[in-house]
Amino acid sequence: NFFSYCRVNGKPVLGVCLGMQLMVAEFARSVLKWENATSEEFDNNKSEVEGQKKCHVVIYMPEISRSHLGGTMRLGSRPTFVKNRNSLASRLYGKVSVINERHRHRYEVNPKFVKTIEEAGLYFVGQDETGQRMEILELDSSQHRFYFGTQFHPEFKSRPGKPSPPFLGLILAASKLALP
């Protein structure tokens, strides 16, 4: 798949919202060898595939109603706390410890798998104020120049002459220019 190709071949890639979630599922399948890693969003309420239990690395947010879809997303500007001051996320956003970006989603990375995924090399460097919601992921820069995902939507705050830091980073990496 696309994210596997980019990860393995060192191609710069930015995953936004669903893209970040797909990055997590691809990593779980390819690196951790969890063949049935998936998102509940694609599940159709089936807990097994060909007799094998699914591994939901992306889940429906527990506080959101499944029956009333109008106005039930996680919406609006929310703080993201950068865990690692040496991370690409920290460098892109100017070494700040808190980033405020806009959200629009119902699904999130399953917190019960975060530790195992990070131990395998995919790092969740940005989290919400509780530490339970994964907001930014990246591979270590020694492994990949720009493999970066956000749960939030950085495009909502991008403006002509003032591009969003993740999009600017993607352009710089794809152009083989220096990253912050």
CSV table of N, CA and C in Angstrom, one decimal:
chain,number,residue,atom,x,y,z
A,1,ASN,N,0.8,-1.2,0.0
A,1,ASN,CA,0.0,0.0,0.0
A,1,ASN,C,0.9,1.3,0.0
A,2,PHE,N,0.2,2.4,-0.2
A,2,PHE,CA,0.9,3.7,-0.3
A,2,PHE,C,1.9,4.0,0.9
A,3,PHE,N,1.3,3.8,2.1
A,3,PHE,CA,2.2,4.2,3.3
A,3,PHE,C,3.3,3.2,3.5
A,4,SER,N,3.1,1.9,3.1
A,4,SER,CA,4.2,1.0,3.2
A,4,SER,C,5.3,1.3,2.2
A,5,TYR,N,4.9,1.7,1.0
A,5,TYR,CA,5.9,2.0,0.0
A,5,TYR,C,6.7,3.3,0.4
A,6,CYS,N,6.0,4.3,1.0
A,6,CYS,CA,6.7,5.5,1.4
A,6,CYS,C,7.6,5.2,2.6
A,7,ARG,N,7.2,4.4,3.5
A,7,ARG,CA,8.0,4.0,4.7
A,7,ARG,C,9.2,3.3,4.3
A,8,VAL,N,9.0,2.2,3.5
A,8,VAL,CA,10.1,1.3,3.1
A,8,VAL,C,11.2,2.0,2.2
A,9,ASN,N,10.6,2.9,1.3
A,9,ASN,CA,11.5,3.5,0.3
A,9,ASN,C,12.0,4.9,0.7
A,10,GLY,N,11.7,5.4,1.9
A,10,GLY,CA,12.1,6.7,2.4
A,10,GLY,C,11.5,7.9,1.7
A,11,LYS,N,10.3,7.7,1.1
A,11,LYS,CA,9.6,8.8,0.4
A,11,LYS,C,8.9,9.6,1.5
A,12,PRO,N,9.0,11.0,1.3
A,12,PRO,CA,8.3,11.8,2.3
A,12,PRO,C,6.8,11.7,2.2
A,13,VAL,N,6.1,11.6,3.3
A,13,VAL,CA,4.7,11.4,3.4
A,13,VAL,C,4.1,12.1,4.6
A,14,LEU,N,2.9,12.6,4.4
A,14,LEU,CA,2.1,13.3,5.4
A,14,LEU,C,0.7,12.6,5.4
A,15,GLY,N,0.4,12.0,6.6
A,15,GLY,CA,-0.9,11.4,6.8
A,15,GLY,C,-1.8,12.4,7.7
A,16,VAL,N,-2.9,12.8,7.2
A,16,VAL,CA,-3.8,13.7,7.9
A,16,VAL,C,-5.1,12.9,8.3
A,17,CYS,N,-5.4,12.9,9.6
A,17,CYS,CA,-6.6,12.3,10.1
A,17,CYS,C,-6.7,10.8,9.7
A,18,LEU,N,-7.6,10.4,8.8
A,18,LEU,CA,-7.6,9.0,8.3
A,18,LEU,C,-6.3,8.6,7.8
A,19,GLY,N,-5.5,9.4,7.2
A,19,GLY,CA,-4.2,9.1,6.7
A,19,GLY,C,-3.3,8.6,7.9
A,20,MET,N,-3.3,9.4,9.0
A,20,MET,CA,-2.5,9.0,10.1
A,20,MET,C,-3.0,7.6,10.7
A,21,GLN,N,-4.3,7.4,10.7
A,21,GLN,CA,-4.8,6.1,11.2
A,21,GLN,C,-4.4,5.0,10.3
A,22,LEU,N,-4.4,5.2,8.9
A,22,LEU,CA,-3.9,4.2,8.0
A,22,LEU,C,-2.4,3.9,8.2
A,23,MET,N,-1.6,4.9,8.5
A,23,MET,CA,-0.2,4.8,8.8
A,23,MET,C,0.0,3.8,10.0
A,24,VAL,N,-0.9,3.9,11.0
A,24,VAL,CA,-0.8,3.1,12.2
A,24,VAL,C,-1.1,1.6,11.8
A,25,ALA,N,-2.2,1.5,11.0
A,25,ALA,CA,-2.6,0.1,10.6
A,25,ALA,C,-1.6,-0.5,9.8
A,26,GLU,N,-1.0,0.2,8.8
A,26,GLU,CA,0.0,-0.3,8.0
A,26,GLU,C,1.3,-0.8,8.8
A,27,PHE,N,1.7,0.1,9.7
A,27,PHE,CA,2.8,-0.2,10.5
A,27,PHE,C,2.6,-1.5,11.4
A,28,ALA,N,1.4,-1.6,11.9
A,28,ALA,CA,1.0,-2.8,12.7
A,28,ALA,C,1.0,-4.0,11.9
A,29,ARG,N,0.5,-3.9,10.7
A,29,ARG,CA,0.5,-5.1,9.8
A,29,ARG,C,1.9,-5.5,9.3
A,30,SER,N,2.7,-4.5,8.9
A,30,SER,CA,4.0,-4.8,8.2
A,30,SER,C,5.1,-5.0,9.2
A,31,VAL,N,5.2,-4.1,10.2
A,31,VAL,CA,6.3,-4.2,11.2
A,31,VAL,C,6.1,-5.2,12.3
A,32,LEU,N,4.9,-5.0,12.9
A,32,LEU,CA,4.5,-5.9,14.0
A,32,LEU,C,4.0,-7.2,13.6
A,33,LYS,N,3.7,-7.4,12.3
A,33,LYS,CA,3.1,-8.6,11.7
A,33,LYS,C,1.7,-9.0,12.3
A,34,TRP,N,1.0,-7.9,12.6
A,34,TRP,CA,-0.4,-8.1,13.0
A,34,TRP,C,-1.3,-8.1,11.8
A,35,GLU,N,-1.4,-9.3,11.1
A,35,GLU,CA,-2.1,-9.4,9.8
A,35,GLU,C,-3.5,-8.8,9.8
A,36,ASN,N,-4.2,-8.8,10.9
A,36,ASN,CA,-5.6,-8.4,10.9
A,36,ASN,C,-5.7,-7.0,11.6
A,37,ALA,N,-4.6,-6.2,11.6
A,37,ALA,CA,-4.7,-4.9,12.1
A,37,ALA,C,-5.6,-4.0,11.2
A,38,THR,N,-6.5,-3.3,11.8
A,38,THR,CA,-7.5,-2.5,11.0
A,38,THR,C,-8.1,-1.4,11.8
A,39,SER,N,-9.0,-0.7,11.2
A,39,SER,CA,-9.8,0.3,11.9
A,39,SER,C,-11.2,-0.1,12.1
A,40,GLU,N,-11.8,0.2,13.2
A,40,GLU,CA,-13.3,-0.1,13.3
A,40,GLU,C,-14.1,0.6,12.2
A,41,GLU,N,-13.6,1.6,11.6
A,41,GLU,CA,-14.3,2.4,10.6
A,41,GLU,C,-14.5,1.5,9.4
A,42,PHE,N,-13.6,0.5,9.1
A,42,PHE,CA,-13.8,-0.4,7.9
A,42,PHE,C,-14.3,-1.7,8.3
A,43,ASP,N,-14.8,-1.9,9.5
A,43,ASP,CA,-15.1,-3.2,10.1
A,43,ASP,C,-16.4,-3.8,9.7
A,44,ASN,N,-17.4,-2.9,9.5
A,44,ASN,CA,-18.8,-3.4,9.3
A,44,ASN,C,-19.3,-4.3,10.4
A,45,ASN,N,-18.9,-4.1,11.6
A,45,ASN,CA,-19.3,-4.8,12.8
A,45,ASN,C,-18.9,-6.3,12.8
A,46,LYS,N,-17.9,-6.6,12.0
A,46,LYS,CA,-17.4,-8.0,12.0
A,46,LYS,C,-16.2,-8.1,12.9
A,47,SER,N,-16.1,-9.0,13.8
A,47,SER,CA,-15.0,-9.1,14.7
A,47,SER,C,-13.9,-10.1,14.2
A,48,GLU,N,-14.3,-10.8,13.2
A,48,GLU,CA,-13.4,-11.8,12.7
A,48,GLU,C,-13.3,-11.7,11.1
A,49,VAL,N,-12.1,-12.1,10.6
A,49,VAL,CA,-11.9,-12.2,9.2
A,49,VAL,C,-11.4,-13.6,9.0
A,50,GLU,N,-12.1,-14.4,8.2
A,50,GLU,CA,-11.7,-15.8,7.9
A,50,GLU,C,-11.3,-16.5,9.1
A,51,GLY,N,-12.1,-16.4,10.2
A,51,GLY,CA,-11.9,-17.1,11.4
A,51,GLY,C,-10.8,-16.5,12.3
A,52,GLN,N,-10.2,-15.4,11.9
A,52,GLN,CA,-9.2,-14.8,12.8
A,52,GLN,C,-9.7,-13.5,13.4
A,53,LYS,N,-9.5,-13.3,14.6
A,53,LYS,CA,-9.9,-12.1,15.3
A,53,LYS,C,-9.2,-10.9,14.8
A,54,LYS,N,-10.0,-9.8,14.6
A,54,LYS,CA,-9.4,-8.5,14.1
A,54,LYS,C,-8.7,-7.8,15.2
A,55,CYS,N,-7.7,-7.0,14.9
A,55,CYS,CA,-7.0,-6.2,15.8
A,55,CYS,C,-7.3,-4.7,15.5
A,56,HIS,N,-8.1,-4.1,16.3
A,56,HIS,CA,-8.5,-2.8,16.0
A,56,HIS,C,-7.5,-1.8,16.6
A,57,VAL,N,-6.6,-1.4,15.8
A,57,VAL,CA,-5.6,-0.4,16.2
A,57,VAL,C,-6.1,1.0,16.1
A,58,VAL,N,-7.3,1.2,15.4
A,58,VAL,CA,-8.0,2.4,15.4
A,58,VAL,C,-9.4,2.1,15.8
A,59,ILE,N,-9.9,2.9,16.8
A,59,ILE,CA,-11.2,2.6,17.4
A,59,ILE,C,-12.1,3.9,17.3
A,60,TYR,N,-13.4,3.6,17.4
A,60,TYR,CA,-14.4,4.7,17.6
A,60,TYR,C,-14.2,5.3,18.9
A,61,MET,N,-14.2,6.6,19.0
A,61,MET,CA,-14.0,7.3,20.2
A,61,MET,C,-15.1,7.0,21.2
A,62,PRO,N,-14.8,6.5,22.4
A,62,PRO,CA,-15.8,5.9,23.3
A,62,PRO,C,-16.9,6.9,23.7
A,63,GLU,N,-16.6,8.2,23.8
A,63,GLU,CA,-17.6,9.1,24.3
A,63,GLU,C,-18.5,9.6,23.2
A,64,ILE,N,-18.3,9.2,22.0
A,64,ILE,CA,-19.2,9.7,20.9
A,64,ILE,C,-20.3,8.6,20.6
A,65,SER,N,-21.5,9.1,20.4
A,65,SER,CA,-22.6,8.3,20.1
A,65,SER,C,-22.5,7.7,18.7
A,66,ARG,N,-22.8,6.4,18.6
A,66,ARG,CA,-22.8,5.7,17.3
A,66,ARG,C,-24.1,5.8,16.6
A,67,SER,N,-25.2,6.2,17.4
A,67,SER,CA,-26.5,6.2,16.8
A,67,SER,C,-26.9,7.6,16.4
A,68,HIS,N,-26.3,8.7,17.0
A,68,HIS,CA,-26.7,10.1,16.6
A,68,HIS,C,-25.4,10.7,16.0
A,69,LEU,N,-25.4,10.7,14.7
A,69,LEU,CA,-24.2,11.2,14.0
A,69,LEU,C,-24.1,12.7,13.9
A,70,GLY,N,-25.2,13.4,13.9
A,70,GLY,CA,-25.1,14.9,13.8
A,70,GLY,C,-24.5,15.6,15.0
A,71,GLY,N,-23.4,16.3,14.8
A,71,GLY,CA,-22.8,17.1,15.8
A,71,GLY,C,-22.1,16.2,16.9
A,72,THR,N,-21.7,15.0,16.5
A,72,THR,CA,-21.0,14.1,17.5
A,72,THR,C,-19.5,13.9,17.2
A,73,MET,N,-18.9,14.6,16.3
A,73,MET,CA,-17.5,14.5,16.1
A,73,MET,C,-16.7,15.2,17.2
A,74,ARG,N,-15.5,14.9,17.3
A,74,ARG,CA,-14.5,15.7,18.0
A,74,ARG,C,-14.2,16.9,17.1
A,75,LEU,N,-14.7,18.1,17.4
A,75,LEU,CA,-14.6,19.2,16.5
A,75,LEU,C,-13.8,20.4,17.2
A,76,GLY,N,-13.3,21.2,16.4
A,76,GLY,CA,-12.7,22.5,16.9
A,76,GLY,C,-11.2,22.4,17.3
A,77,SER,N,-10.7,23.6,17.7
A,77,SER,CA,-9.3,23.7,18.1
A,77,SER,C,-9.1,23.0,19.4
A,78,ARG,N,-8.1,22.2,19.5
A,78,ARG,CA,-7.7,21.4,20.7
A,78,ARG,C,-6.2,21.5,20.8
A,79,PRO,N,-5.7,21.5,22.1
A,79,PRO,CA,-4.3,21.5,22.3
A,79,PRO,C,-3.7,20.1,22.1
A,80,THR,N,-2.5,20.1,21.5
A,80,THR,CA,-1.7,18.9,21.4
A,80,THR,C,-0.4,19.2,22.1
A,81,PHE,N,0.0,18.3,23.0
A,81,PHE,CA,1.2,18.4,23.8
A,81,PHE,C,2.4,17.6,23.2
A,82,VAL,N,3.4,18.3,22.8
A,82,VAL,CA,4.6,17.7,22.2
A,82,VAL,C,5.4,17.0,23.3
A,83,LYS,N,5.6,15.7,23.2
A,83,LYS,CA,6.3,14.9,24.2
A,83,LYS,C,7.8,15.0,24.1
A,84,ASN,N,8.3,15.2,22.9
A,84,ASN,CA,9.8,15.1,22.6
A,84,ASN,C,10.2,16.4,21.9
A,85,ARG,N,11.0,17.2,22.6
A,85,ARG,CA,11.5,18.5,22.1
A,85,ARG,C,12.4,18.3,20.9
A,86,ASN,N,13.0,17.1,20.7
A,86,ASN,CA,13.9,16.9,19.6
A,86,ASN,C,13.2,16.3,18.4
A,87,SER,N,11.9,16.1,18.5
A,87,SER,CA,11.1,15.5,17.5
A,87,SER,C,10.9,16.4,16.2
A,88,LEU,N,10.6,15.8,15.1
A,88,LEU,CA,10.3,16.6,13.9
A,88,LEU,C,9.1,17.5,14.2
A,89,ALA,N,8.1,17.0,14.9
A,89,ALA,CA,7.0,17.9,15.2
A,89,ALA,C,7.4,19.1,15.9
A,90,SER,N,8.2,19.0,16.9
A,90,SER,CA,8.7,20.1,17.7
A,90,SER,C,9.5,21.1,16.8
A,91,ARG,N,10.3,20.6,15.9
A,91,ARG,CA,11.1,21.4,15.1
A,91,ARG,C,10.2,22.2,14.1
A,92,LEU,N,9.2,21.4,13.5
A,92,LEU,CA,8.3,22.1,12.5
A,92,LEU,C,7.5,23.2,13.1
A,93,TYR,N,7.1,23.0,14.4
A,93,TYR,CA,6.3,24.0,15.0
A,93,TYR,C,7.1,25.0,15.9
A,94,GLY,N,8.4,25.1,15.7
A,94,GLY,CA,9.2,26.1,16.4
A,94,GLY,C,9.5,25.8,17.8
A,95,LYS,N,9.6,24.6,18.2
A,95,LYS,CA,10.0,24.1,19.5
A,95,LYS,C,9.0,24.5,20.6
A,96,VAL,N,7.8,24.7,20.3
A,96,VAL,CA,6.7,25.0,21.3
A,96,VAL,C,6.3,23.6,21.9
A,97,SER,N,5.8,23.7,23.1
A,97,SER,CA,5.4,22.5,23.8
A,97,SER,C,3.9,22.2,23.6
A,98,VAL,N,3.2,23.2,23.2
A,98,VAL,CA,1.7,23.0,23.0
A,98,VAL,C,1.4,23.6,21.6
A,99,ILE,N,0.7,22.8,20.8
A,99,ILE,CA,0.2,23.1,19.5
A,99,ILE,C,-1.3,23.1,19.5
A,100,ASN,N,-1.9,24.2,19.0
A,100,ASN,CA,-3.4,24.2,18.9
A,100,ASN,C,-3.8,24.1,17.4
A,101,GLU,N,-4.5,23.0,17.1
A,101,GLU,CA,-4.9,22.7,15.7
A,101,GLU,C,-6.4,22.2,15.8
A,102,ARG,N,-7.0,22.3,14.7
A,102,ARG,CA,-8.5,21.9,14.6
A,102,ARG,C,-8.7,20.5,14.3
A,103,HIS,N,-9.7,19.9,14.9
A,103,HIS,CA,-10.1,18.5,14.7
A,103,HIS,C,-11.4,18.3,14.1
A,104,ARG,N,-11.6,17.2,13.5
A,104,ARG,CA,-12.8,16.8,12.9
A,104,ARG,C,-12.8,15.3,12.7
A,105,HIS,N,-13.1,14.5,13.7
A,105,HIS,CA,-13.0,13.0,13.6
A,105,HIS,C,-13.8,12.3,14.7
A,106,ARG,N,-14.1,11.0,14.4
A,106,ARG,CA,-14.8,10.1,15.3
A,106,ARG,C,-13.9,9.0,15.7
A,107,TYR,N,-12.8,8.7,15.0
A,107,TYR,CA,-12.0,7.6,15.3
A,107,TYR,C,-10.6,8.1,15.8
A,108,GLU,N,-9.9,7.2,16.5
A,108,GLU,CA,-8.6,7.5,17.1
A,108,GLU,C,-7.8,6.3,17.3
A,109,VAL,N,-6.5,6.4,17.5
A,109,VAL,CA,-5.6,5.3,17.7
A,109,VAL,C,-6.0,4.7,19.0
A,110,ASN,N,-6.0,3.4,19.0
A,110,ASN,CA,-6.4,2.6,20.2
A,110,ASN,C,-5.3,2.7,21.2
A,111,PRO,N,-5.6,3.3,22.4
A,111,PRO,CA,-4.5,3.6,23.4
A,111,PRO,C,-3.9,2.3,23.9
A,112,LYS,N,-4.6,1.2,23.8
A,112,LYS,CA,-4.0,-0.1,24.4
A,112,LYS,C,-2.9,-0.6,23.6
A,113,PHE,N,-2.7,-0.1,22.4
A,113,PHE,CA,-1.6,-0.6,21.5
A,113,PHE,C,-0.4,0.4,21.4
A,114,VAL,N,-0.6,1.6,22.0
A,114,VAL,CA,0.4,2.6,21.8
A,114,VAL,C,1.8,2.2,22.2
A,115,LYS,N,1.9,1.6,23.4
A,115,LYS,CA,3.3,1.2,23.9
A,115,LYS,C,4.0,0.2,23.0
A,116,THR,N,3.2,-0.8,22.5
A,116,THR,CA,3.8,-1.8,21.7
A,116,THR,C,4.3,-1.2,20.3
A,117,ILE,N,3.4,-0.3,19.8
A,117,ILE,CA,3.7,0.4,18.5
A,117,ILE,C,5.0,1.2,18.7
A,118,GLU,N,5.0,2.0,19.7
A,118,GLU,CA,6.2,2.8,20.0
A,118,GLU,C,7.5,2.0,20.2
A,119,GLU,N,7.4,0.9,20.9
A,119,GLU,CA,8.5,0.1,21.1
A,119,GLU,C,9.1,-0.5,19.8
A,120,ALA,N,8.2,-0.6,18.8
A,120,ALA,CA,8.6,-1.1,17.4
A,120,ALA,C,9.1,0.0,16.5
A,121,GLY,N,9.0,1.3,17.0
A,121,GLY,CA,9.7,2.4,16.3
A,121,GLY,C,8.8,3.5,15.7
A,122,LEU,N,7.5,3.4,15.8
A,122,LEU,CA,6.6,4.4,15.4
A,122,LEU,C,6.2,5.2,16.6
A,123,TYR,N,6.6,6.5,16.6
A,123,TYR,CA,6.4,7.3,17.8
A,123,TYR,C,5.3,8.3,17.8
A,124,PHE,N,4.5,8.3,18.9
A,124,PHE,CA,3.4,9.3,19.0
A,124,PHE,C,4.0,10.4,19.8
A,125,VAL,N,4.5,11.4,19.1
A,125,VAL,CA,5.2,12.5,19.8
A,125,VAL,C,4.3,13.6,20.2
A,126,GLY,N,3.0,13.6,19.8
A,126,GLY,CA,2.0,14.6,20.2
A,126,GLY,C,0.8,13.9,20.7
A,127,GLN,N,0.3,14.3,21.9
A,127,GLN,CA,-0.8,13.7,22.5
A,127,GLN,C,-1.7,14.8,23.1
A,128,ASP,N,-3.0,14.4,23.4
A,128,ASP,CA,-3.9,15.4,24.0
A,128,ASP,C,-3.5,15.6,25.5
A,129,GLU,N,-4.2,16.4,26.2
A,129,GLU,CA,-3.9,16.8,27.6
A,129,GLU,C,-4.0,15.6,28.5
A,130,THR,N,-4.7,14.5,28.2
A,130,THR,CA,-4.8,13.3,29.0
A,130,THR,C,-3.7,12.3,28.8
A,131,GLY,N,-3.0,12.5,27.6
A,131,GLY,CA,-2.0,11.5,27.2
A,131,GLY,C,-2.7,10.2,26.6
A,132,GLN,N,-4.0,10.2,26.5
A,132,GLN,CA,-4.7,9.0,25.9
A,132,GLN,C,-5.0,9.1,24.4
A,133,ARG,N,-5.0,10.3,23.9
A,133,ARG,CA,-5.3,10.5,22.5
A,133,ARG,C,-4.0,10.8,21.7
A,134,MET,N,-3.7,10.0,20.7
A,134,MET,CA,-2.5,10.2,19.9
A,134,MET,C,-2.8,11.2,18.8
A,135,GLU,N,-2.0,12.3,18.8
A,135,GLU,CA,-2.3,13.4,17.9
A,135,GLU,C,-1.3,13.6,16.7
A,136,ILE,N,0.0,13.2,17.0
A,136,ILE,CA,1.0,13.3,16.0
A,136,ILE,C,1.9,12.0,16.1
A,137,LEU,N,2.2,11.5,14.9
A,137,LEU,CA,3.1,10.3,14.9
A,137,LEU,C,4.3,10.6,13.9
A,138,GLU,N,5.4,10.0,14.1
A,138,GLU,CA,6.5,10.1,13.2
A,138,GLU,C,7.5,8.9,13.4
A,139,LEU,N,8.2,8.6,12.4
A,139,LEU,CA,9.4,7.7,12.5
A,139,LEU,C,10.6,8.6,12.9
A,140,ASP,N,11.5,8.0,13.6
A,140,ASP,CA,12.7,8.7,14.0
A,140,ASP,C,13.4,9.2,12.7
A,141,SER,N,13.9,10.5,12.8
A,141,SER,CA,14.5,11.1,11.6
A,141,SER,C,15.8,10.3,11.1
A,142,SER,N,16.4,9.5,12.0
A,142,SER,CA,17.5,8.7,11.5
A,142,SER,C,17.0,7.5,10.6
A,143,GLN,N,15.7,7.2,10.7
A,143,GLN,CA,15.2,6.1,9.9
A,143,GLN,C,14.4,6.6,8.7
A,144,HIS,N,13.9,7.8,8.7
A,144,HIS,CA,13.1,8.4,7.6
A,144,HIS,C,13.1,9.9,7.7
A,145,ARG,N,13.3,10.5,6.6
A,145,ARG,CA,13.4,12.0,6.5
A,145,ARG,C,12.1,12.6,6.9
A,146,PHE,N,11.0,12.1,6.4
A,146,PHE,CA,9.7,12.8,6.7
A,146,PHE,C,8.5,11.7,6.6
A,147,TYR,N,8.3,11.1,7.7
A,147,TYR,CA,7.2,10.1,7.8
A,147,TYR,C,6.4,10.7,9.0
A,148,PHE,N,5.3,11.4,8.7
A,148,PHE,CA,4.7,12.3,9.7
A,148,PHE,C,3.2,12.2,9.5
A,149,GLY,N,2.5,12.0,10.6
A,149,GLY,CA,1.0,11.9,10.6
A,149,GLY,C,0.4,12.8,11.7
A,150,THR,N,-0.8,13.4,11.4
A,150,THR,CA,-1.5,14.1,12.4
A,150,THR,C,-3.0,13.7,12.5
A,151,GLN,N,-3.5,13.6,13.7
A,151,GLN,CA,-4.9,13.3,13.8
A,151,GLN,C,-5.8,14.5,13.5
A,152,PHE,N,-5.2,15.7,13.8
A,152,PHE,CA,-5.9,16.9,13.5
A,152,PHE,C,-5.7,17.3,12.0
A,153,HIS,N,-6.4,18.4,11.7
A,153,HIS,CA,-6.4,18.9,10.3
A,153,HIS,C,-5.6,20.2,10.1
A,154,PRO,N,-4.3,20.1,9.9
A,154,PRO,CA,-3.5,21.3,9.8
A,154,PRO,C,-3.8,22.2,8.6
A,155,GLU,N,-4.5,21.6,7.6
A,155,GLU,CA,-4.9,22.4,6.5
A,155,GLU,C,-5.9,23.5,6.8
A,156,PHE,N,-6.6,23.3,7.9
A,156,PHE,CA,-7.7,24.3,8.3
A,156,PHE,C,-7.1,25.6,8.7
A,157,LYS,N,-5.8,25.6,9.1
A,157,LYS,CA,-5.2,26.9,9.6
A,157,LYS,C,-4.1,27.4,8.6
A,158,SER,N,-3.9,26.7,7.5
A,158,SER,CA,-2.9,27.1,6.5
A,158,SER,C,-3.5,28.3,5.7
A,159,ARG,N,-2.6,29.2,5.4
A,159,ARG,CA,-3.0,30.4,4.7
A,159,ARG,C,-1.9,30.8,3.6
A,160,PRO,N,-2.3,31.5,2.6
A,160,PRO,CA,-1.3,31.9,1.6
A,160,PRO,C,-0.2,32.7,2.3
A,161,GLY,N,1.0,32.4,2.1
A,161,GLY,CA,2.1,33.1,2.7
A,161,GLY,C,2.4,32.6,4.1
A,162,LYS,N,1.5,31.7,4.7
A,162,LYS,CA,1.8,31.2,6.0
A,162,LYS,C,1.3,29.7,6.0
A,163,PRO,N,2.0,28.9,5.4
A,163,PRO,CA,1.6,27.5,5.3
A,163,PRO,C,1.7,26.7,6.6
A,164,SER,N,0.8,25.8,6.8
A,164,SER,CA,0.8,24.9,7.9
A,164,SER,C,2.2,24.2,8.1
A,165,PRO,N,2.7,24.1,9.3
A,165,PRO,CA,4.0,23.5,9.5
A,165,PRO,C,4.1,22.1,8.9
A,166,PRO,N,3.2,21.2,9.1
A,166,PRO,CA,3.3,19.9,8.5
A,166,PRO,C,3.4,19.9,6.9
A,167,PHE,N,2.6,20.8,6.3
A,167,PHE,CA,2.6,20.8,4.8
A,167,PHE,C,3.9,21.5,4.3
A,168,LEU,N,4.4,22.5,5.0
A,168,LEU,CA,5.6,23.1,4.7
A,168,LEU,C,6.7,22.0,4.8
A,169,GLY,N,6.7,21.3,5.9
A,169,GLY,CA,7.7,20.2,6.1
A,169,GLY,C,7.7,19.2,5.0
A,170,LEU,N,6.5,18.8,4.5
A,170,LEU,CA,6.4,17.8,3.4
A,170,LEU,C,7.0,18.4,2.2
A,171,ILE,N,6.7,19.6,1.8
A,171,ILE,CA,7.2,20.3,0.6
A,171,ILE,C,8.7,20.4,0.7
A,172,LEU,N,9.3,20.8,1.9
A,172,LEU,CA,10.7,20.9,2.0
A,172,LEU,C,11.4,19.5,1.9
A,173,ALA,N,10.8,18.5,2.5
A,173,ALA,CA,11.3,17.1,2.4
A,173,ALA,C,11.3,16.6,1.0
A,174,ALA,N,10.2,16.8,0.3
A,174,ALA,CA,10.0,16.3,-1.1
A,174,ALA,C,11.0,17.1,-2.0
A,175,SER,N,11.3,18.3,-1.7
A,175,SER,CA,12.2,19.1,-2.5
A,175,SER,C,13.6,18.9,-2.1
A,176,LYS,N,13.9,18.1,-1.1
A,176,LYS,CA,15.2,17.8,-0.6
A,176,LYS,C,15.9,19.0,-0.1
A,177,LEU,N,15.1,19.9,0.5
A,177,LEU,CA,15.6,21.1,1.2
A,177,LEU,C,15.7,20.8,2.7
A,178,ALA,N,16.4,21.6,3.4
A,178,ALA,CA,16.7,21.4,4.8
A,178,ALA,C,15.3,21.6,5.6
A,179,LEU,N,15.1,20.7,6.5
A,179,LEU,CA,14.0,20.8,7.4
A,179,LEU,C,14.4,21.6,8.6
A,180,PRO,N,13.4,22.2,9.3
A,180,PRO,CA,13.8,22.9,10.5
A,180,PRO,C,14.5,22.0,11.5
